[in-house]
Amino acid sequence: MRSEQPSEVVSVACAQLAPVLGDVDRNRARAAAAIEHAAARGARLVVLPELCISGYAFADRVEARRLAEPADGPTAQAWSELARRHELVIVGGICELDDEGAVRNSAVLIDASGLLAVYRKTHLWDREQLIFAAGEEPPRVLDTEAGRVGIAICYDAFFPEVMRGLALEGADVIAVPTNSPLLAPPTQPLSVEVVLAIASAHVNSVFVAQADRSGHERGIDWAQASAIVDPGGTLLAGPVDGASVLVAECDLASARDKALGARNDVLADRRPELYLEAFRSTPTTKETVS
Amino acid sequence: MRSEQPSEVVSVACAQLAPVLGDVDRNRARAAAAIEHAAARGARLVVLPELCISGYAFADRVEARRLAEPADGPTAQAWSELARRHELVIVGGICELDDEGAVRNSAVLIDASGLLAVYRKTHLWDREQLIFAAGEEPPRVLDTEAGRVGIAICYDAFFPEVMRGLALEGADVIAVPTNSPLLAPPTQPLSVEVVLAIASAHVNSVFVAQADRSGHERGIDWAQASAIVDPGGTLLAGPVDGASVLVAECDLASARDKALGARNDVLADRRPELYLEAFRSTPTTKETVS
């Protein structure tokens, strides 16, 4: 069923880090060590958590601004050097100070040539709304040496529209830099954040590479929901407790062939003529369709 | 967070049945016994599997046609009588012979007044494409005495557009009559069919009531993925092995308030202006957005 596409195996890593809020230099060193470790294990695509250099739980906008950096700032420069040295593609989250002076929750995509793209989180979770300016551009897919990489940040991935959109634009792998606060003790064998990664991978027949936080920060524990999931919805790696680098071999061909069994295709089987009205309608619609 | 809506607790049942292909009279008796059992446990909404009167693995269109019945045929009549006797709302799958003579994989929605609605499966799985005419109307939401009930059938629920559309139309509970063939032995603590039910419930803040098959049929085993999931993504009941009736108390208020924490709302946080192009585009799009 998945045999028509030429095999293209890429080793993908997700670094679950435990940065310390405000300790930018050491957080950058922690990220670099994880990238080196992933490279030593053969990784070509390395995904790091959301806001992994600054930390997450900012007291206010002033603190976030003080810890922000330009998209092409010191983190991008450090990651570009690592990408050159190890032939890597790197996706990770930074606290961005943009050209207009707005503070953004962003992910940068970097390869040996430097900064390829910046994505600014479009769905802000909870107090992020008090801190960051939301992105105005949709999540995107970039052609890289490690395949076609889509980017979504944490709560973005709770919107099936985002993950479907990236799949429709041809993503092989959706990289999801994440900081998932642990809202309640887990009551099921898989946390909801891991469940969503599996569901998104399966319904879109894409790889999902989610890099979450560990550690503690201003009273917050983390779901530690790092996971690498294949297009069939199988967990290849993760979740894991503590700071750790997950690595999995991903054959991108299995994301490029959307066939499901002998007669189905997860994208071609869509019936957009039946969905569009529903997707256009607003949540306030209360009319019964009958 | 979920305190503004008046509480409205409805007991929901999912009957995991083991019908025998072609044994229509006894399958109807099995369904009736499950409905009586659910009513005795206090259920007001009862969901039954896909094609639960005819069986599933038809050899061909001729066999399916022989086992088909009109939407208002003997099954609807039997369920209407049970709905009247026990004040129930019933959703279940039948092999429908429609007014034009086409055979459909349908779900009927029935209350004490009789047949309220017929939904014809719009996404056909595998050999169903050789047997059934696909539905031309989107899945729908109906106002009932047991809340606002959306309907999707099995593979329909693999399309996030379907589940999101039903949530946007105001569903409290999405009833999912299902027959999930077991494609491979489960390798994870939750099967992908249960994962999808949890993900759909969580991202849409709705109840999902999925009624699957058990038993064996012409070489097919079943995933037995019956589950009742709350709007937070918590499994209230299921999955379960063998023929069984799951029952759970569902406070519909928790599906009507879409708040997630203090500052978020799973529907209002959508950014449709960023999605529409992606949702309109076809799976053949290969342009990189960058």
PDB file of N, CA and C in Angstrom, chain B residues 101-191:
ATOM      1  N   GLY B 101     -33.905   3.224  -4.422  1.00  0.00           N
ATOM      2  CA  GLY B 101     -33.402   1.867  -4.615  1.00  0.00           C
ATOM      3  C   GLY B 101     -31.913   1.702  -4.366  1.00  0.00           C
ATOM      4  N   ALA B 102     -31.238   2.769  -3.901  1.00  0.00           N
ATOM      5  CA  ALA B 102     -29.808   2.657  -3.578  1.00  0.00           C
ATOM      6  C   ALA B 102     -29.627   2.064  -2.177  1.00  0.00           C
ATOM      7  N   VAL B 103     -28.539   1.311  -2.011  1.00  0.00           N
ATOM      8  CA  VAL B 103     -28.226   0.739  -0.701  1.00  0.00           C
ATOM      9  C   VAL B 103     -27.233   1.659   0.008  1.00  0.00           C
ATOM     10  N   ARG B 104     -27.533   1.994   1.251  1.00  0.00           N
ATOM     11  CA  ARG B 104     -26.778   2.985   2.022  1.00  0.00           C
ATOM     12  C   ARG B 104     -26.318   2.390   3.344  1.00  0.00           C
ATOM     13  N   ASN B 105     -25.173   2.873   3.796  1.00  0.00           N
ATOM     14  CA  ASN B 105     -24.694   2.579   5.148  1.00  0.00           C
ATOM     15  C   ASN B 105     -25.168   3.755   6.004  1.00  0.00           C
ATOM     16  N   SER B 106     -26.267   3.560   6.707  1.00  0.00           N
ATOM     17  CA  SER B 106     -26.969   4.685   7.332  1.00  0.00           C
ATOM     18  C   SER B 106     -27.066   4.536   8.839  1.00  0.00           C
ATOM     19  N   ALA B 107     -27.329   5.674   9.479  1.00  0.00           N
ATOM     20  CA  ALA B 107     -27.698   5.670  10.897  1.00  0.00           C
ATOM     21  C   ALA B 107     -29.055   6.350  11.014  1.00  0.00           C
ATOM     22  N   VAL B 108     -29.924   5.758  11.817  1.00  0.00           N
ATOM     23  CA  VAL B 108     -31.217   6.392  12.086  1.00  0.00           C
ATOM     24  C   VAL B 108     -31.191   6.957  13.495  1.00  0.00           C
ATOM     25  N   LEU B 109     -31.899   8.061  13.646  1.00  0.00           N
ATOM     26  CA  LEU B 109     -32.045   8.682  14.964  1.00  0.00           C
ATOM     27  C   LEU B 109     -33.532   8.661  15.287  1.00  0.00           C
ATOM     28  N   ILE B 110     -33.848   8.064  16.407  1.00  0.00           N
ATOM     29  CA  ILE B 110     -35.234   7.751  16.746  1.00  0.00           C
ATOM     30  C   ILE B 110     -35.545   8.203  18.162  1.00  0.00           C
ATOM     31  N   ASP B 111     -36.729   8.791  18.343  1.00  0.00           N
ATOM     32  CA  ASP B 111     -37.191   9.052  19.712  1.00  0.00           C
ATOM     33  C   ASP B 111     -38.628   8.555  19.845  1.00  0.00           C
ATOM     34  N   ALA B 112     -39.281   8.972  20.915  1.00  0.00           N
ATOM     35  CA  ALA B 112     -40.632   8.466  21.174  1.00  0.00           C
ATOM     36  C   ALA B 112     -41.611   8.831  20.059  1.00  0.00           C
ATOM     37  N   SER B 113     -41.290   9.868  19.281  1.00  0.00           N
ATOM     38  CA  SER B 113     -42.181  10.268  18.178  1.00  0.00           C
ATOM     39  C   SER B 113     -41.902   9.485  16.904  1.00  0.00           C
ATOM     40  N   GLY B 114     -40.874   8.659  16.902  1.00  0.00           N
ATOM     41  CA  GLY B 114     -40.539   7.876  15.713  1.00  0.00           C
ATOM     42  C   GLY B 114     -39.219   8.317  15.090  1.00  0.00           C
ATOM     43  N   LEU B 115     -39.105   8.144  13.774  1.00  0.00           N
ATOM     44  CA  LEU B 115     -37.860   8.429  13.055  1.00  0.00           C
ATOM     45  C   LEU B 115     -37.656   9.939  12.922  1.00  0.00           C
ATOM     46  N   LEU B 116     -36.600  10.456  13.545  1.00  0.00           N
ATOM     47  CA  LEU B 116     -36.299  11.898  13.470  1.00  0.00           C
ATOM     48  C   LEU B 116     -35.388  12.234  12.300  1.00  0.00           C
ATOM     49  N   ALA B 117     -34.444  11.357  11.988  1.00  0.00           N
ATOM     50  CA  ALA B 117     -33.454  11.679  10.960  1.00  0.00           C
ATOM     51  C   ALA B 117     -32.749  10.418  10.483  1.00  0.00           C
ATOM     52  N   VAL B 118     -32.274  10.499   9.242  1.00  0.00           N
ATOM     53  CA  VAL B 118     -31.424   9.455   8.668  1.00  0.00           C
ATOM     54  C   VAL B 118     -30.133  10.127   8.229  1.00  0.00           C
ATOM     55  N   TYR B 119     -28.995   9.587   8.614  1.00  0.00           N
ATOM     56  CA  TYR B 119     -27.717  10.083   8.107  1.00  0.00           C
ATOM     57  C   TYR B 119     -27.062   8.948   7.324  1.00  0.00           C
ATOM     58  N   ARG B 120     -26.598   9.268   6.116  1.00  0.00           N
ATOM     59  CA  ARG B 120     -25.966   8.274   5.247  1.00  0.00           C
ATOM     60  C   ARG B 120     -24.463   8.511   5.207  1.00  0.00           C
ATOM     61  N   LYS B 121     -23.708   7.496   5.567  1.00  0.00           N
ATOM     62  CA  LYS B 121     -22.245   7.610   5.714  1.00  0.00           C
ATOM     63  C   LYS B 121     -21.612   8.251   4.477  1.00  0.00           C
ATOM     64  N   THR B 122     -20.809   9.272   4.709  1.00  0.00           N
ATOM     65  CA  THR B 122     -20.241  10.027   3.590  1.00  0.00           C
ATOM     66  C   THR B 122     -18.805   9.610   3.239  1.00  0.00           C
ATOM     67  N   HIS B 123     -18.131   8.897   4.140  1.00  0.00           N
ATOM     68  CA  HIS B 123     -16.756   8.439   3.881  1.00  0.00           C
ATOM     69  C   HIS B 123     -16.757   6.919   3.988  1.00  0.00           C
ATOM     70  N   LEU B 124     -16.665   6.267   2.842  1.00  0.00           N
ATOM     71  CA  LEU B 124     -16.805   4.804   2.818  1.00  0.00           C
ATOM     72  C   LEU B 124     -15.445   4.131   2.928  1.00  0.00           C
ATOM     73  N   TRP B 125     -15.385   3.130   3.790  1.00  0.00           N
ATOM     74  CA  TRP B 125     -14.141   2.422   4.069  1.00  0.00           C
ATOM     75  C   TRP B 125     -13.999   1.188   3.182  1.00  0.00           C
ATOM     76  N   ASP B 126     -12.913   1.090   2.459  1.00  0.00           N
ATOM     77  CA  ASP B 126     -12.498  -0.126   1.768  1.00  0.00           C
ATOM     78  C   ASP B 126     -13.628  -0.703   0.894  1.00  0.00           C
ATOM     79  N   ARG B 127     -14.026  -1.953   1.117  1.00  0.00           N
ATOM     80  CA  ARG B 127     -14.997  -2.607   0.244  1.00  0.00           C
ATOM     81  C   ARG B 127     -16.405  -2.013   0.356  1.00  0.00           C
ATOM     82  N   GLU B 128     -16.646  -1.187   1.361  1.00  0.00           N
ATOM     83  CA  GLU B 128     -17.934  -0.485   1.399  1.00  0.00           C
ATOM     84  C   GLU B 128     -18.163   0.288   0.098  1.00  0.00           C
ATOM     85  N   GLN B 129     -17.054   0.699  -0.526  1.00  0.00           N
ATOM     86  CA  GLN B 129     -17.165   1.456  -1.780  1.00  0.00           C
ATOM     87  C   GLN B 129     -17.762   0.602  -2.903  1.00  0.00           C
ATOM     88  N   LEU B 130     -17.636  -0.720  -2.782  1.00  0.00           N
ATOM     89  CA  LEU B 130     -18.198  -1.634  -3.784  1.00  0.00           C
ATOM     90  C   LEU B 130     -19.654  -1.962  -3.485  1.00  0.00           C
ATOM     91  N   ILE B 131     -20.106  -1.634  -2.288  1.00  0.00           N
ATOM     92  CA  ILE B 131     -21.406  -2.082  -1.792  1.00  0.00           C
ATOM     93  C   ILE B 131     -22.421  -0.947  -1.719  1.00  0.00           C
ATOM     94  N   PHE B 132     -21.987   0.188  -1.177  1.00  0.00           N
ATOM     95  CA  PHE B 132     -22.917   1.260  -0.813  1.00  0.00           C
ATOM     96  C   PHE B 132     -22.773   2.485  -1.720  1.00  0.00           C
ATOM     97  N   ALA B 133     -23.874   3.231  -1.854  1.00  0.00           N
ATOM     98  CA  ALA B 133     -23.801   4.584  -2.403  1.00  0.00           C
ATOM     99  C   ALA B 133     -23.454   5.520  -1.239  1.00  0.00           C
ATOM    100  N   ALA B 134     -22.428   6.362  -1.421  1.00  0.00           N
ATOM    101  CA  ALA B 134     -22.017   7.288  -0.351  1.00  0.00           C
ATOM    102  C   ALA B 134     -23.078   8.368  -0.159  1.00  0.00           C
ATOM    103  N   GLY B 135     -23.236   8.819   1.080  1.00  0.00           N
ATOM    104  CA  GLY B 135     -24.164   9.904   1.371  1.00  0.00           C
ATOM    105  C   GLY B 135     -23.741  11.202   0.713  1.00  0.00           C
ATOM    106  N   GLU B 136     -24.725  12.030   0.362  1.00  0.00           N
ATOM    107  CA  GLU B 136     -24.431  13.326  -0.279  1.00  0.00           C
ATOM    108  C   GLU B 136     -24.733  14.500   0.639  1.00  0.00           C
ATOM    109  N   GLU B 137     -25.158  14.227   1.854  1.00  0.00           N
ATOM    110  CA  GLU B 137     -25.456  15.292   2.810  1.00  0.00           C
ATOM    111  C   GLU B 137     -24.481  15.192   3.968  1.00  0.00           C
ATOM    112  N   PRO B 138     -24.031  16.351   4.485  1.00  0.00           N
ATOM    113  CA  PRO B 138     -23.090  16.295   5.609  1.00  0.00           C
ATOM    114  C   PRO B 138     -23.722  15.690   6.852  1.00  0.00           C
ATOM    115  N   PRO B 139     -22.870  15.173   7.741  1.00  0.00           N
ATOM    116  CA  PRO B 139     -23.363  14.745   9.048  1.00  0.00           C
ATOM    117  C   PRO B 139     -24.083  15.905   9.725  1.00  0.00           C
ATOM    118  N   ARG B 140     -24.964  15.586  10.612  1.00  0.00           N
ATOM    119  CA  ARG B 140     -25.853  16.616  11.139  1.00  0.00           C
ATOM    120  C   ARG B 140     -26.032  16.529  12.635  1.00  0.00           C
ATOM    121  N   VAL B 141     -26.606  17.603  13.163  1.00  0.00           N
ATOM    122  CA  VAL B 141     -26.894  17.701  14.582  1.00  0.00           C
ATOM    123  C   VAL B 141     -28.395  17.844  14.746  1.00  0.00           C
ATOM    124  N   LEU B 142     -28.977  17.059  15.632  1.00  0.00           N
ATOM    125  CA  LEU B 142     -30.423  17.108  15.869  1.00  0.00           C
ATOM    126  C   LEU B 142     -30.696  17.438  17.322  1.00  0.00           C
ATOM    127  N   ASP B 143     -31.684  18.291  17.510  1.00  0.00           N
ATOM    128  CA  ASP B 143     -32.156  18.600  18.863  1.00  0.00           C
ATOM    129  C   ASP B 143     -33.041  17.451  19.330  1.00  0.00           C
ATOM    130  N   THR B 144     -32.687  16.853  20.462  1.00  0.00           N
ATOM    131  CA  THR B 144     -33.488  15.738  20.973  1.00  0.00           C
ATOM    132  C   THR B 144     -33.757  15.950  22.464  1.00  0.00           C
ATOM    133  N   GLU B 145     -34.565  15.082  23.010  1.00  0.00           N
ATOM    134  CA  GLU B 145     -34.845  15.126  24.455  1.00  0.00           C
ATOM    135  C   GLU B 145     -33.609  14.739  25.275  1.00  0.00           C
ATOM    136  N   ALA B 146     -32.606  14.172  24.609  1.00  0.00           N
ATOM    137  CA  ALA B 146     -31.368  13.798  25.303  1.00  0.00           C
ATOM    138  C   ALA B 146     -30.214  14.702  24.866  1.00  0.00           C
ATOM    139  N   GLY B 147     -30.533  15.917  24.449  1.00  0.00           N
ATOM    140  CA  GLY B 147     -29.495  16.873  24.069  1.00  0.00           C
ATOM    141  C   GLY B 147     -29.341  16.990  22.566  1.00  0.00           C
ATOM    142  N   ARG B 148     -28.374  17.788  22.161  1.00  0.00           N
ATOM    143  CA  ARG B 148     -28.104  18.016  20.734  1.00  0.00           C
ATOM    144  C   ARG B 148     -27.141  16.931  20.264  1.00  0.00           C
ATOM    145  N   VAL B 149     -27.641  16.047  19.413  1.00  0.00           N
ATOM    146  CA  VAL B 149     -26.911  14.837  19.049  1.00  0.00           C
ATOM    147  C   VAL B 149     -26.399  14.945  17.616  1.00  0.00           C
ATOM    148  N   GLY B 150     -25.076  14.881  17.453  1.00  0.00           N
ATOM    149  CA  GLY B 150     -24.464  14.797  16.134  1.00  0.00           C
ATOM    150  C   GLY B 150     -24.214  13.346  15.780  1.00  0.00           C
ATOM    151  N   ILE B 151     -24.182  13.043  14.493  1.00  0.00           N
ATOM    152  CA  ILE B 151     -23.971  11.655  14.064  1.00  0.00           C
ATOM    153  C   ILE B 151     -22.836  11.590  13.054  1.00  0.00           C
ATOM    154  N   ALA B 152     -21.921  10.657  13.257  1.00  0.00           N
ATOM    155  CA  ALA B 152     -20.904  10.299  12.270  1.00  0.00           C
ATOM    156  C   ALA B 152     -20.796   8.784  12.324  1.00  0.00           C
ATOM    157  N   ILE B 153     -20.450   8.165  11.210  1.00  0.00           N
ATOM    158  CA  ILE B 153     -20.365   6.701  11.179  1.00  0.00           C
ATOM    159  C   ILE B 153     -18.920   6.284  10.914  1.00  0.00           C
ATOM    160  N   CYS B 154     -18.308   5.641  11.892  1.00  0.00           N
ATOM    161  CA  CYS B 154     -17.011   4.966  11.770  1.00  0.00           C
ATOM    162  C   CYS B 154     -15.956   5.816  11.045  1.00  0.00           C
ATOM    163  N   TYR B 155     -15.601   5.501   9.810  1.00  0.00           N
ATOM    164  CA  TYR B 155     -14.513   6.192   9.106  1.00  0.00           C
ATOM    165  C   TYR B 155     -14.787   7.695   8.975  1.00  0.00           C
ATOM    166  N   ASP B 156     -16.052   8.112   8.978  1.00  0.00           N
ATOM    167  CA  ASP B 156     -16.357   9.560   9.023  1.00  0.00           C
ATOM    168  C   ASP B 156     -15.575  10.243  10.139  1.00  0.00           C
ATOM    169  N   ALA B 157     -15.465   9.555  11.279  1.00  0.00           N
ATOM    170  CA  ALA B 157     -14.873  10.169  12.471  1.00  0.00           C
ATOM    171  C   ALA B 157     -13.354  10.288  12.367  1.00  0.00           C
ATOM    172  N   PHE B 158     -12.758   9.699  11.306  1.00  0.00           N
ATOM    173  CA  PHE B 158     -11.327   9.875  11.047  1.00  0.00           C
ATOM    174  C   PHE B 158     -11.058  11.221  10.365  1.00  0.00           C
ATOM    175  N   PHE B 159     -12.125  11.936  10.009  1.00  0.00           N
ATOM    176  CA  PHE B 159     -11.975  13.221   9.327  1.00  0.00           C
ATOM    177  C   PHE B 159     -12.255  14.324  10.333  1.00  0.00           C
ATOM    178  N   PRO B 160     -11.200  15.028  10.761  1.00  0.00           N
ATOM    179  CA  PRO B 160     -11.405  16.063  11.781  1.00  0.00           C
ATOM    180  C   PRO B 160     -12.404  17.119  11.330  1.00  0.00           C
ATOM    181  N   GLU B 161     -12.529  17.285  10.020  1.00  0.00           N
ATOM    182  CA  GLU B 161     -13.509  18.237   9.495  1.00  0.00           C
ATOM    183  C   GLU B 161     -14.925  17.860   9.929  1.00  0.00           C
ATOM    184  N   VAL B 162     -15.210  16.565   9.948  1.00  0.00           N
ATOM    185  CA  VAL B 162     -16.549  16.083  10.307  1.00  0.00           C
ATOM    186  C   VAL B 162     -16.846  16.394  11.772  1.00  0.00           C
ATOM    187  N   MET B 163     -15.904  16.032  12.633  1.00  0.00           N
ATOM    188  CA  MET B 163     -16.145  16.195  14.067  1.00  0.00           C
ATOM    189  C   MET B 163     -16.179  17.678  14.433  1.00  0.00           C
ATOM    190  N   ARG B 164     -15.285  18.468  13.842  1.00  0.00           N
ATOM    191  CA  ARG B 164     -15.282  19.908  14.082  1.00  0.00           C
ATOM    192  C   ARG B 164     -16.588  20.530  13.579  1.00  0.00           C
ATOM    193  N   GLY B 165     -17.028  20.096  12.400  1.00  0.00           N
ATOM    194  CA  GLY B 165     -18.262  20.634  11.840  1.00  0.00           C
ATOM    195  C   GLY B 165     -19.446  20.381  12.765  1.00  0.00           C
ATOM    196  N   LEU B 166     -19.528  19.174  13.312  1.00  0.00           N
ATOM    197  CA  LEU B 166     -20.633  18.852  14.231  1.00  0.00           C
ATOM    198  C   LEU B 166     -20.538  19.694  15.501  1.00  0.00           C
ATOM    199  N   ALA B 167     -19.326  19.919  15.989  1.00  0.00           N
ATOM    200  CA  ALA B 167     -19.168  20.768  17.179  1.00  0.00           C
ATOM    201  C   ALA B 167     -19.580  22.201  16.868  1.00  0.00           C
ATOM    202  N   LEU B 168     -19.170  22.689  15.690  1.00  0.00           N
ATOM    203  CA  LEU B 168     -19.532  24.064  15.329  1.00  0.00           C
ATOM    204  C   LEU B 168     -21.040  24.211  15.171  1.00  0.00           C
ATOM    205  N   GLU B 169     -21.705  23.127  14.802  1.00  0.00           N
ATOM    206  CA  GLU B 169     -23.161  23.177  14.683  1.00  0.00           C
ATOM    207  C   GLU B 169     -23.857  22.952  16.023  1.00  0.00           C
ATOM    208  N   GLY B 170     -23.086  22.786  17.070  1.00  0.00           N
ATOM    209  CA  GLY B 170     -23.685  22.801  18.402  1.00  0.00           C
ATOM    210  C   GLY B 170     -23.914  21.448  19.050  1.00  0.00           C
ATOM    211  N   ALA B 171     -23.299  20.390  18.524  1.00  0.00           N
ATOM    212  CA  ALA B 171     -23.493  19.070  19.136  1.00  0.00           C
ATOM    213  C   ALA B 171     -23.028  19.067  20.598  1.00  0.00           C
ATOM    214  N   ASP B 172     -23.837  18.463  21.466  1.00  0.00           N
ATOM    215  CA  ASP B 172     -23.390  18.150  22.829  1.00  0.00           C
ATOM    216  C   ASP B 172     -22.683  16.798  22.841  1.00  0.00           C
ATOM    217  N   VAL B 173     -23.263  15.869  22.108  1.00  0.00           N
ATOM    218  CA  VAL B 173     -22.779  14.489  22.047  1.00  0.00           C
ATOM    219  C   VAL B 173     -22.663  14.112  20.572  1.00  0.00           C
ATOM    220  N   ILE B 174     -21.520  13.547  20.178  1.00  0.00           N
ATOM    221  CA  ILE B 174     -21.426  12.974  18.837  1.00  0.00           C
ATOM    222  C   ILE B 174     -21.537  11.460  18.979  1.00  0.00           C
ATOM    223  N   ALA B 175     -22.616  10.923  18.397  1.00  0.00           N
ATOM    224  CA  ALA B 175     -22.852   9.478  18.402  1.00  0.00           C
ATOM    225  C   ALA B 175     -22.131   8.881  17.197  1.00  0.00           C
ATOM    226  N   VAL B 176     -21.316   7.851  17.445  1.00  0.00           N
ATOM    227  CA  VAL B 176     -20.511   7.266  16.371  1.00  0.00           C
ATOM    228  C   VAL B 176     -20.773   5.759  16.282  1.00  0.00           C
ATOM    229  N   PRO B 177     -21.824   5.373  15.542  1.00  0.00           N
ATOM    230  CA  PRO B 177     -21.994   3.934  15.258  1.00  0.00           C
ATOM    231  C   PRO B 177     -20.807   3.465  14.432  1.00  0.00           C
ATOM    232  N   THR B 178     -20.188   2.382  14.851  1.00  0.00           N
ATOM    233  CA  THR B 178     -18.886   1.990  14.312  1.00  0.00           C
ATOM    234  C   THR B 178     -18.824   0.490  14.089  1.00  0.00           C
ATOM    235  N   ASN B 179     -18.073   0.078  13.071  1.00  0.00           N
ATOM    236  CA  ASN B 179     -17.583  -1.301  12.910  1.00  0.00           C
ATOM    237  C   ASN B 179     -16.116  -1.151  12.558  1.00  0.00           C
ATOM    238  N   SER B 180     -15.237  -1.333  13.514  1.00  0.00           N
ATOM    239  CA  SER B 180     -13.799  -1.135  13.271  1.00  0.00           C
ATOM    240  C   SER B 180     -13.107  -2.469  13.094  1.00  0.00           C
ATOM    241  N   PRO B 181     -12.789  -2.848  11.845  1.00  0.00           N
ATOM    242  CA  PRO B 181     -12.021  -4.080  11.658  1.00  0.00           C
ATOM    243  C   PRO B 181     -10.678  -3.949  12.376  1.00  0.00           C
ATOM    244  N   LEU B 182     -10.254  -5.030  13.015  1.00  0.00           N
ATOM    245  CA  LEU B 182      -8.952  -5.038  13.692  1.00  0.00           C
ATOM    246  C   LEU B 182      -7.896  -5.322  12.631  1.00  0.00           C
ATOM    247  N   LEU B 183      -7.123  -4.289  12.257  1.00  0.00           N
ATOM    248  CA  LEU B 183      -6.190  -4.428  11.141  1.00  0.00           C
ATOM    249  C   LEU B 183      -4.879  -5.069  11.588  1.00  0.00           C
ATOM    250  N   ALA B 184      -4.487  -4.842  12.825  1.00  0.00           N
ATOM    251  CA  ALA B 184      -3.239  -5.398  13.354  1.00  0.00           C
ATOM    252  C   ALA B 184      -3.398  -5.505  14.860  1.00  0.00           C
ATOM    253  N   PRO B 185      -2.654  -6.401  15.485  1.00  0.00           N
ATOM    254  CA  PRO B 185      -2.748  -6.476  16.948  1.00  0.00           C
ATOM    255  C   PRO B 185      -2.352  -5.138  17.551  1.00  0.00           C
ATOM    256  N   PRO B 186      -3.038  -4.700  18.605  1.00  0.00           N
ATOM    257  CA  PRO B 186      -2.714  -3.413  19.214  1.00  0.00           C
ATOM    258  C   PRO B 186      -1.316  -3.423  19.817  1.00  0.00           C
ATOM    259  N   THR B 187      -0.568  -2.342  19.588  1.00  0.00           N
ATOM    260  CA  THR B 187       0.800  -2.236  20.104  1.00  0.00           C
ATOM    261  C   THR B 187       0.901  -1.133  21.145  1.00  0.00           C
ATOM    262  N   GLN B 188      -0.205  -0.413  21.387  1.00  0.00           N
ATOM    263  CA  GLN B 188      -0.177   0.704  22.321  1.00  0.00           C
ATOM    264  C   GLN B 188      -1.292   0.531  23.333  1.00  0.00           C
ATOM    265  N   PRO B 189      -1.177   1.224  24.462  1.00  0.00           N
ATOM    266  CA  PRO B 189      -2.174   1.018  25.517  1.00  0.00           C
ATOM    267  C   PRO B 189      -3.590   1.414  25.115  1.00  0.00           C
ATOM    268  N   LEU B 190      -3.732   2.281  24.121  1.00  0.00           N
ATOM    269  CA  LEU B 190      -5.067   2.624  23.627  1.00  0.00           C
ATOM    270  C   LEU B 190      -5.056   2.446  22.111  1.00  0.00           C
ATOM    271  N   SER B 191      -6.074   1.786  21.564  1.00  0.00           N
ATOM    272  CA  SER B 191      -6.134   1.597  20.119  1.00  0.00           C
ATOM    273  C   SER B 191      -6.333   2.940  19.430  1.00  0.00           C
TER     274      SER B 191
END
